[in-house]
Coordinates of C-alpha atoms and ligand atoms in Angstrom, one line a residue:
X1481 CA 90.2 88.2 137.6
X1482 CA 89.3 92.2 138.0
X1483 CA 86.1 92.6 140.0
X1484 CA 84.2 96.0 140.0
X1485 CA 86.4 97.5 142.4
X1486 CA 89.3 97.2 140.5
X1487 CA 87.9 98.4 136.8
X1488 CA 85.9 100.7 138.5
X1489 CA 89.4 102.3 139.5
X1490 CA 90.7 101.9 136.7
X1491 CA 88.3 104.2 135.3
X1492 CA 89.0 107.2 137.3
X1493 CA 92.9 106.8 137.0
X1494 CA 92.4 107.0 133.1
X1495 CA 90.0 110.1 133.6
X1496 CA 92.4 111.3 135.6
X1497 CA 94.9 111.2 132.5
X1498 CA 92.8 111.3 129.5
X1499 CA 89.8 113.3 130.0
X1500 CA 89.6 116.9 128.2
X1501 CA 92.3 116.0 126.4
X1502 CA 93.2 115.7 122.6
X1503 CA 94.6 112.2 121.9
X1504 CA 98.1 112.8 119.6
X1505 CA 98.0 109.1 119.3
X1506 CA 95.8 106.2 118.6
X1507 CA 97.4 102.7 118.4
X1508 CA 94.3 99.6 118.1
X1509 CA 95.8 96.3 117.6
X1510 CA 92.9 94.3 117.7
X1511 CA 92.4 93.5 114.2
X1512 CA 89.1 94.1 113.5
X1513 CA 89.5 97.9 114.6
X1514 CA 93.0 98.1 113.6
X1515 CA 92.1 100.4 111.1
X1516 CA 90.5 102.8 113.4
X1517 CA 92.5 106.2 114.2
X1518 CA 90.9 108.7 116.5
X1519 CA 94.1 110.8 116.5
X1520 CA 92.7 114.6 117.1
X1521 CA 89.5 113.3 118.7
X1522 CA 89.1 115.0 122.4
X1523 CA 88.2 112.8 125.1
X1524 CA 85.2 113.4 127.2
X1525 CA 85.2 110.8 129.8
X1526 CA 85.8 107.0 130.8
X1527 CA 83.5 105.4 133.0
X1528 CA 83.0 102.0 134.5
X1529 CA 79.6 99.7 134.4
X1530 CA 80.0 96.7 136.3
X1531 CA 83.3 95.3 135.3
X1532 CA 83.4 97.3 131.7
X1533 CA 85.3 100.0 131.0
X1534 CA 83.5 102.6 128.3
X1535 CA 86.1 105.8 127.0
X1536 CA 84.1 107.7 125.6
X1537 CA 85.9 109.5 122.3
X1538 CA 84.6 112.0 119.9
X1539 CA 81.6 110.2 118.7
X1540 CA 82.6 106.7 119.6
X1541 CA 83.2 104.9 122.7
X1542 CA 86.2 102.2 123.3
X1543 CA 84.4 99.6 125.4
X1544 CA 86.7 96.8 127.0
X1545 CA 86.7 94.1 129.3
X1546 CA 89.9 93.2 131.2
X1547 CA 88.6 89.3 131.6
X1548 CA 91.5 87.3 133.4
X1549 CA 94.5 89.1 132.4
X1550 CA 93.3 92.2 131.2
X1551 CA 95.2 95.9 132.4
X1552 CA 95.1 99.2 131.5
X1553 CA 98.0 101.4 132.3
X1554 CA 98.8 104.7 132.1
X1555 CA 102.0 105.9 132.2
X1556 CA 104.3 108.9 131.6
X1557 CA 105.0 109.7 127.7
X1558 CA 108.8 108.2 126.7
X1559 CA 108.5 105.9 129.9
X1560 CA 109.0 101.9 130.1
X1561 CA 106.0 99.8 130.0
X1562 CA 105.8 97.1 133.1
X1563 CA 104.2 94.4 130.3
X1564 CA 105.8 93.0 127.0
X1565 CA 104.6 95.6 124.3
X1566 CA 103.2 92.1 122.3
X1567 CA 100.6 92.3 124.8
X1568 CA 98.8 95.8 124.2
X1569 CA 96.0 96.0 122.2
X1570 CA 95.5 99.1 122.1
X1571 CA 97.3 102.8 122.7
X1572 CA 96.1 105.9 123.4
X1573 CA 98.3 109.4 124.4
X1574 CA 98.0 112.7 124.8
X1575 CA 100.6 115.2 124.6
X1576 CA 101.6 113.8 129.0
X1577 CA 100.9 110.2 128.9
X1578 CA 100.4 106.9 127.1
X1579 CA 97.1 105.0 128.0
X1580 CA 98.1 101.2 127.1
X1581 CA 95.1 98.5 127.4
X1582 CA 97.2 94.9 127.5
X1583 CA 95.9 91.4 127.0
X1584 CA 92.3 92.9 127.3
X1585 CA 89.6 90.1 127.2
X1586 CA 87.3 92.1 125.0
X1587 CA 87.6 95.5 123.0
X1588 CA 85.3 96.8 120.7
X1589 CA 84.9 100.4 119.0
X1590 CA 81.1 101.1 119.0
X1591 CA 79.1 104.3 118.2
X1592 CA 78.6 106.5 121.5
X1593 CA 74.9 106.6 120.6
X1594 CA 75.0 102.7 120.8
X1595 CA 76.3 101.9 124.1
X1596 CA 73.3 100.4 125.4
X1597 CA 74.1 97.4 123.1
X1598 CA 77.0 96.8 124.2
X1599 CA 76.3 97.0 128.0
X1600 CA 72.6 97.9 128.7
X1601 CA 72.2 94.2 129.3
X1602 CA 73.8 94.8 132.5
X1603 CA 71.8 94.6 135.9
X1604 CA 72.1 97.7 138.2
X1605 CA 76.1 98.4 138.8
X1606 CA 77.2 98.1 142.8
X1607 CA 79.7 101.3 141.5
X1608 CA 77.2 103.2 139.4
X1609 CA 74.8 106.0 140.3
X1610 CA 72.0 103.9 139.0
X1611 CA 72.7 101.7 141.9
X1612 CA 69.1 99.7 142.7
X1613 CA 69.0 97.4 145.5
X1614 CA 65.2 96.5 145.2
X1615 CA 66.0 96.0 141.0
X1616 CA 68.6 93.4 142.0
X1617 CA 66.9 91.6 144.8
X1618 CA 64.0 91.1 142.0
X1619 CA 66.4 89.9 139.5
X1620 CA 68.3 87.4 141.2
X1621 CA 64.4 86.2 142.7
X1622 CA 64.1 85.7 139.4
X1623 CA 65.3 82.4 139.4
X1624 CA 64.8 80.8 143.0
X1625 CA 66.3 77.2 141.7
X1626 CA 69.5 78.8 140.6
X1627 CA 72.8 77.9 143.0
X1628 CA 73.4 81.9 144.9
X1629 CA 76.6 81.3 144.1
X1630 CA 76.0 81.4 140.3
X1631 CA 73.1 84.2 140.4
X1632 CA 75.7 86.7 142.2
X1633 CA 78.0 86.4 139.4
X1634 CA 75.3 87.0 136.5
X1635 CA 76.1 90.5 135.6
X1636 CA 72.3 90.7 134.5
X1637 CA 71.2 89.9 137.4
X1638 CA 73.8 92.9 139.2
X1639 CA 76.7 94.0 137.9
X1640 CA 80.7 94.1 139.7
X1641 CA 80.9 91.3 141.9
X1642 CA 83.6 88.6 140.2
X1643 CA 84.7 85.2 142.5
X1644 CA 86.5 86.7 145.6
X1645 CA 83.2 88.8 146.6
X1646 CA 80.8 85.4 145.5
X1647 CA 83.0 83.4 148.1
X1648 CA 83.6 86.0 150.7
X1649 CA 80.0 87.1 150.6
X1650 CA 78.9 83.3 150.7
X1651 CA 80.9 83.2 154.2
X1652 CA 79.7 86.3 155.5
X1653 CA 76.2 85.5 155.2
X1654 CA 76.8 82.0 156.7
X1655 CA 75.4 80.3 153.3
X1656 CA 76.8 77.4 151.1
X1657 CA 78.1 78.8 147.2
X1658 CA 75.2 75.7 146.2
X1659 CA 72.2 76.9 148.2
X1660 CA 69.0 77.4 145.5
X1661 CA 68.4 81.3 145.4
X1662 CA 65.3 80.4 147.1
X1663 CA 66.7 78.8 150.4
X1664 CA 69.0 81.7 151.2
X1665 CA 67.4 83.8 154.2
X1666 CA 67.3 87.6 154.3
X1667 CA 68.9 87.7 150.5
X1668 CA 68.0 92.0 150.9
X1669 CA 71.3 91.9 153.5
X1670 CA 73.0 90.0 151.3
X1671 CA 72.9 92.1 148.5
X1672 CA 73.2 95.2 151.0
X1673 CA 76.4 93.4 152.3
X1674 CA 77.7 93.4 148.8
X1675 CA 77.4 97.0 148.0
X1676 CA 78.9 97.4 151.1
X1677 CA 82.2 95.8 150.6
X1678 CA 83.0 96.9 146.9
X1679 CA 82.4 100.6 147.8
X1680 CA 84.7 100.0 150.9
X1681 CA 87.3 98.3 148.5
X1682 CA 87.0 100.7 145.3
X1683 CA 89.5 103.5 146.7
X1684 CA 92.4 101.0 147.8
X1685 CA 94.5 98.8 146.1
X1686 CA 94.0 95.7 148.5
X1687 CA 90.4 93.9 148.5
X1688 CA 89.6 93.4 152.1
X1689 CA 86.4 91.7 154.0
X1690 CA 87.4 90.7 157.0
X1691 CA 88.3 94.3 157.8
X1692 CA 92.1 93.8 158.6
X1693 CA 94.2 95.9 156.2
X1694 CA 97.3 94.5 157.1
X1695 CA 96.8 90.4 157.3
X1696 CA 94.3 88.3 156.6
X1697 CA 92.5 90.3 154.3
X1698 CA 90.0 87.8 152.8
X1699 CA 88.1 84.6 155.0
X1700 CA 87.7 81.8 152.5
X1701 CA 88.7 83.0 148.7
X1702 CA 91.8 81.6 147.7
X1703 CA 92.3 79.1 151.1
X1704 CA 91.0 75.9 150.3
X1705 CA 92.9 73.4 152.8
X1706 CA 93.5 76.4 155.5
X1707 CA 91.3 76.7 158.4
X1708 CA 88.6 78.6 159.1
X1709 CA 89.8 81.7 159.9
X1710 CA 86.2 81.5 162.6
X1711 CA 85.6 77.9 163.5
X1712 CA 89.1 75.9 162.3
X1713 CA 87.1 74.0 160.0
X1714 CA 89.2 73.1 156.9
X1715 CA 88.3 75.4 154.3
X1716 CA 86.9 73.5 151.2
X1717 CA 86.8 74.2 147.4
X1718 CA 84.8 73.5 144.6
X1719 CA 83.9 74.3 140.9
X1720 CA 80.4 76.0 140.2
X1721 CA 79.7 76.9 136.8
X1722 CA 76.1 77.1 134.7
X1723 CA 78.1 75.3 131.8
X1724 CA 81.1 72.9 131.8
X1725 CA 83.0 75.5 130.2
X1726 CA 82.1 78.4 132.8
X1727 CA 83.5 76.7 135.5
X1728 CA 85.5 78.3 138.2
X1729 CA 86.3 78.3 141.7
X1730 CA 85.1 78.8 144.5
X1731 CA 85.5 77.8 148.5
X1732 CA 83.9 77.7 151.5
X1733 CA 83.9 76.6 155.3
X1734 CA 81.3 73.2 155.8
X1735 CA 80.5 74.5 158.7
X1736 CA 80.0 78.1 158.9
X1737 CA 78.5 78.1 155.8
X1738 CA 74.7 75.8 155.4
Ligands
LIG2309 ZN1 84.1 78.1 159.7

């Protein structure tokens, strides 16, 4: 699943290739747009907020969300695509390169002038220049009953972090995914720690936290029944989840982690 870092670079690669430029092609495959065309339109920009991708088109903006499988390439015009072409929803080129959004969990064409519906929900983005520690801290407050581990991934509450930084910031801060909001000491250098990491991550293409580039990259996401990479101890996993059906993963070392 895409985190902040990785749509927010996704946004300045298709800026790179699309911005100021007239589009010579507009391909929507998701039905209920299908019938859109914004062939001659120039676009301005494309920007990220949180983990959602806004282009930015004439008067409209494209708004997407890659969700679990979700990609946007770019590639040179008359080149190969490195996904089955069943899977793009939607195509945009200019008169260099082909911008192709695959298997994207959510697109949308909305009015430019409307974007705050579609994403003005959104607590203060870790990438954004309306970055507000204080505004997050309050919001995540908010609810002091709520497990951390569920209250870093409400996008209201601050927006970019996705399941590796919930587990890896869990670890870092020596605090169990479970632990009421409440209970978690010094939640300010938590939420510092966060901004941290993604804005070390958001230029390169591997997500690191235990600041080894080469090996080792992450301390508990993903290892469940390896050892602590600190204390041995064997790494655990569980589900966490405000519903039954928004389940998902997440691990942790028992004893590092209270
Ligand atoms: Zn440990």
């Amino acid at each position: 699943m895409p985190e902040g870092d990785t749509v927010y670079r996704s946004a300045e690669h298709l800026n790179a290739a699309l911005a100021g430029t007239v589009l010579t092609r507009c391909d929507i495959r998701v039905p209920a747009f299908a019938t859109v065309d914004l062939t001659g339109e120039r676009v301005d920009n494309v920007v990220s907020r949180g983990k959602h991708l806004l282009m930015r088109i004439g008067a409209y903006t494209l708004h997407s969300h890659l969700k679990m499988e979700g990609a946007w390439h770019v590639y040179r015009r008359g080149s190969s695509w490195f996904r089955p072409a069943f899977l793009a929803r939607a195509i945009l080129a200019n008169d260099a390169v082909e911008a192709v959004g695959f298997e994207l969990g959510l697109f949308e064409v909305i009015e430019r002038d409307r974007e705050d519906e579609a994403v003005g929900y959104l607590g203060p983005d870790l990438l954004g220049a309306d970055w507000d520690p204080p505004l997050a801290f309050a919001n995540i407050r908010r609810e002091p009953a709520r497990e951390i581990g569920l209250a870093l991934l409400d996008q209201r509450n601050l927006a970019g972090l996705g399941n590796v930084y919930r587990a890896e910031l869990c670890f870092l801060r020596g605090v169990l995914p479970t632990r009421p909001v409440g209970e978690v000491r010094e939640l300010e250098k938590m939420i510092e720690l966060a901004w941290r990491l993604i804005n070390a991550n958001k230029d390169r293409p591997q997500r690191v936290t235990t600041g080894n580039l080469l090996r080792d990259r992450l301390w508990v996401y993903g290892r469940a029944g390896q050892p602590c990479r600190r204390c041995g101890t064997t790494i655990e996993r569980g589900e966490l989840g405000d519903t039954d059906l928004q389940l998902r993963a997440t691990a942790w070392c028992p004893s590092c982690q209270r």
